[in-house]
Amino acid sequence: MALTIFNTLTRRLEPFIPGGVPKEKIEDYPPVTIYSCGPTVYSYAHIGNFRTFVFNDFLRRYLKFRGFTVNHAMNITDVDDKTIAGALKDAITLREYTDKYTNIFFEDLKTLNIEPVEHYPRATESIDAMIDIIAHLDKKGLIYEKDGSIYFSIAKFHRYGRLSNVINMDIKAGARYDADEYTKEDIRDFALWKAPKDNEPYWDTPFGKGRPGWHIECSAMVRTIFGTTIDIHTGGVDLIFPHHENEIAQSEAAYDEPFVRYWVHVEHLLVEGSKMSKSLGNFYTLRDLLLKGYSPRAIRYLLLTAHYRKQLNFTFDGLNQAAQALLRIDNLVARLNDIKQDASPNQKVIDQCNAFLTSFTETVDDDLNIAGGIGIFFDFIHDINTMIDSNSISKTDAEYVISVLKKVDTVFGFIFFPEAVNLNKEEIEALIEERNKARKEKNFAKADAIRDELLQKGIILQDTKEGTRWILKS
Ligand SMILES: [Zn+2]
């Protein structure tokens, strides 16, 4: 069986073929090229955002687990209406403002054990590539200028609307939208390049002074990093229209080749059954949950365990259940580590492990069904516990099971393997002291290295107004 993924563009489950040409063996495929829409760095990301980011992480981890190599980019939107407004309000430069929230975002990714991807392009560093797209569109007569801004004329791009299925709706050709986001009922020409308003940062371009619209940055970065059609583009379902629709229009009209092979969209997250909103009081950043005492592992587990095409109802009850589930896994790891009796390998244990890996893979291969995969994982835990109960697992077998857990944790990222070296409180605090000193000296590389060292040992640092706190990851 092979990996299949639901493609939003075709609305079908499709076999996954990186590069578009089937190969005999997985290792013969070229690296899987993935582009994920990243955060707009104007504030703290909320747990709804992190559902998508945890999914992106699972996707790349699973592809690697299956033997593919990946080449993955996620953009940092560091110029838009909100970042500009935030910098003006705080009376600092746009770069200072967005650097602050970019660093916070990267810290949050580490906390959730999200692997770094290969590329993190920033919008403000991709201006030339945006101008290139606009120049190509200009040559083809697909753009027009109005009040100093440049718009894409969607009526001239006949495939417009295929992704979001707005084709049969009333396209208001010639009507324009300056805001980056608008509703599905309102299909209008979108701004590629925006005339500068007072006090706004701007760039000098052949199309006049101004700054980019939101949609064009992703098209520009895909082109700069990958050069041609990519395999997978991910994002939340709320990005299908207009953002991804507009990305397709710009890129395909400019370069006359398909933009993306597989469009993969992650459903919404609800909190206690309702849409998350500040006015309902159910709006949570990752840090809000950590301060309430929930562990990053439990949060990662809960965000990961629902199928990506289903809405996820995030509840505190669910977080507690996630913590319970992790406890069951921790208990198994502890029991396996406690086994001392030596004996030759028990074939039954090896068979059980291999059967688990096979059925886990078959299940997750079916449209990335991680929910099903985790169900099978808990059956496996049950079976191994039963074997430990009946003394049929030796030290050698236990080591084999641990190696299988480590293998499957390259996908999960939430199993805790206690390190042989345990740090005591004084050692942790000495390292925090050293990190604070490094930060004062602006030696951020050293500060980050210390943070990573502690994280590896299961300790998470939180920088608060009152100073640095630490909590155990498990
Ligand atoms: Zn995007």
GROMACS .gro file of N, CA, C and O in nm, residues 5-9 55-56 59 231-237 244 260 262-266 308-309 367-368:
model
  104
    5ILE      N    1  -0.312   1.101  -0.001
    5ILE     CA    2  -0.343   1.230   0.065
    5ILE      C    3  -0.461   1.294  -0.007
    5ILE      O    4  -0.471   1.288  -0.130
    6PHE      N    5  -0.550   1.356   0.072
    6PHE     CA    6  -0.664   1.425   0.012
    6PHE      C    7  -0.616   1.559  -0.043
    6PHE      O    8  -0.558   1.640   0.029
    7ASN      N    9  -0.645   1.581  -0.171
    7ASN     CA   10  -0.602   1.703  -0.237
    7ASN      C   11  -0.720   1.799  -0.248
    7ASN      O   12  -0.820   1.769  -0.314
    8THR      N   13  -0.711   1.914  -0.183
    8THR     CA   14  -0.823   2.010  -0.186
    8THR      C   15  -0.855   2.053  -0.329
    8THR      O   16  -0.970   2.078  -0.362
    9LEU      N   17  -0.753   2.059  -0.414
    9LEU     CA   18  -0.773   2.106  -0.551
    9LEU      C   19  -0.861   2.011  -0.632
    9LEU      O   20  -0.949   2.054  -0.705
   55PHE      N   21   0.041   2.003   1.285
   55PHE     CA   22   0.012   1.916   1.170
   55PHE      C   23   0.127   1.920   1.068
   55PHE      O   24   0.172   1.816   1.018
   56ASN      N   25   0.174   2.041   1.036
   56ASN     CA   26   0.286   2.053   0.940
   56ASN      C   27   0.404   1.969   0.987
   56ASN      O   28   0.472   1.903   0.907
   59LEU      N   29   0.333   1.601   0.941
   59LEU     CA   30   0.343   1.566   0.799
   59LEU      C   31   0.489   1.542   0.759
   59LEU      O   32   0.522   1.440   0.698
  231ASP      N   33   0.554   2.007  -0.436
  231ASP     CA   34   0.468   1.892  -0.409
  231ASP      C   35   0.349   1.927  -0.321
  231ASP      O   36   0.235   1.898  -0.356
  232ILE      N   37   0.377   1.985  -0.204
  232ILE     CA   38   0.269   2.006  -0.106
  232ILE      C   39   0.268   2.151  -0.059
  232ILE      O   40   0.372   2.209  -0.030
  233HIS      N   41   0.147   2.207  -0.053
  233HIS     CA   42   0.129   2.339   0.009
  233HIS      C   43   0.027   2.319   0.120
  233HIS      O   44  -0.081   2.264   0.096
  234THR      N   45   0.062   2.360   0.242
  234THR     CA   46  -0.032   2.342   0.354
  234THR      C   47  -0.077   2.477   0.409
  234THR      O   48  -0.014   2.579   0.386
  235GLY      N   49  -0.185   2.470   0.485
  235GLY     CA   50  -0.237   2.587   0.554
  235GLY      C   51  -0.369   2.551   0.619
  235GLY      O   52  -0.421   2.441   0.598
  236GLY      N   53  -0.421   2.642   0.700
  236GLY     CA   54  -0.553   2.620   0.760
  236GLY      C   55  -0.661   2.636   0.655
  236GLY      O   56  -0.640   2.702   0.552
  237VAL      N   57  -0.779   2.576   0.678
  237VAL     CA   58  -0.888   2.586   0.580
  237VAL      C   59  -0.929   2.731   0.554
  237VAL      O   60  -0.977   2.764   0.445
  244HIS      N   61  -0.496   3.129  -0.080
  244HIS     CA   62  -0.436   3.028  -0.167
  244HIS      C   63  -0.486   3.040  -0.311
  244HIS      O   64  -0.413   3.013  -0.407
  260VAL      N   65   0.129   2.397  -0.753
  260VAL     CA   66   0.135   2.299  -0.644
  260VAL      C   67   0.068   2.169  -0.687
  260VAL      O   68  -0.036   2.172  -0.753
  262TYR      N   69  -0.018   1.902  -0.453
  262TYR     CA   70  -0.116   1.861  -0.349
  262TYR      C   71  -0.142   1.978  -0.254
  262TYR      O   72  -0.050   2.027  -0.188
  263TRP      N   73  -0.268   2.019  -0.248
  263TRP     CA   74  -0.307   2.122  -0.152
  263TRP      C   75  -0.365   2.051  -0.029
  263TRP      O   76  -0.461   1.974  -0.042
  264VAL      N   77  -0.306   2.076   0.085
  264VAL     CA   78  -0.348   2.007   0.207
  264VAL      C   79  -0.392   2.111   0.310
  264VAL      O   80  -0.314   2.199   0.347
  265HIS      N   81  -0.517   2.099   0.355
  265HIS     CA   82  -0.572   2.200   0.446
  265HIS      C   83  -0.619   2.140   0.578
  265HIS      O   84  -0.684   2.036   0.580
  266VAL      N   85  -0.585   2.210   0.684
  266VAL     CA   86  -0.616   2.164   0.819
  266VAL      C   87  -0.742   2.234   0.869
  266VAL      O   88  -0.754   2.356   0.857
  308TYR      N   89  -0.661   1.555   1.056
  308TYR     CA   90  -0.646   1.697   1.016
  308TYR      C   91  -0.766   1.751   0.940
  308TYR      O   92  -0.787   1.872   0.936
  309ARG      N   93  -0.846   1.662   0.878
  309ARG     CA   94  -0.962   1.713   0.804
  309ARG      C   95  -1.089   1.717   0.889
  309ARG      O   96  -1.198   1.739   0.836
  367ASP      N   97  -0.449   0.875   0.408
  367ASP     CA   98  -0.477   1.017   0.430
  367ASP      C   99  -0.428   1.065   0.567
  367ASP      O  100  -0.498   1.138   0.637
  368LEU      N  101  -0.310   1.021   0.606
  368LEU     CA  102  -0.244   1.070   0.728
  368LEU      C  103  -0.331   1.051   0.852
  368LEU      O  104  -0.345   1.141   0.935
   0.00000   0.00000   0.00000
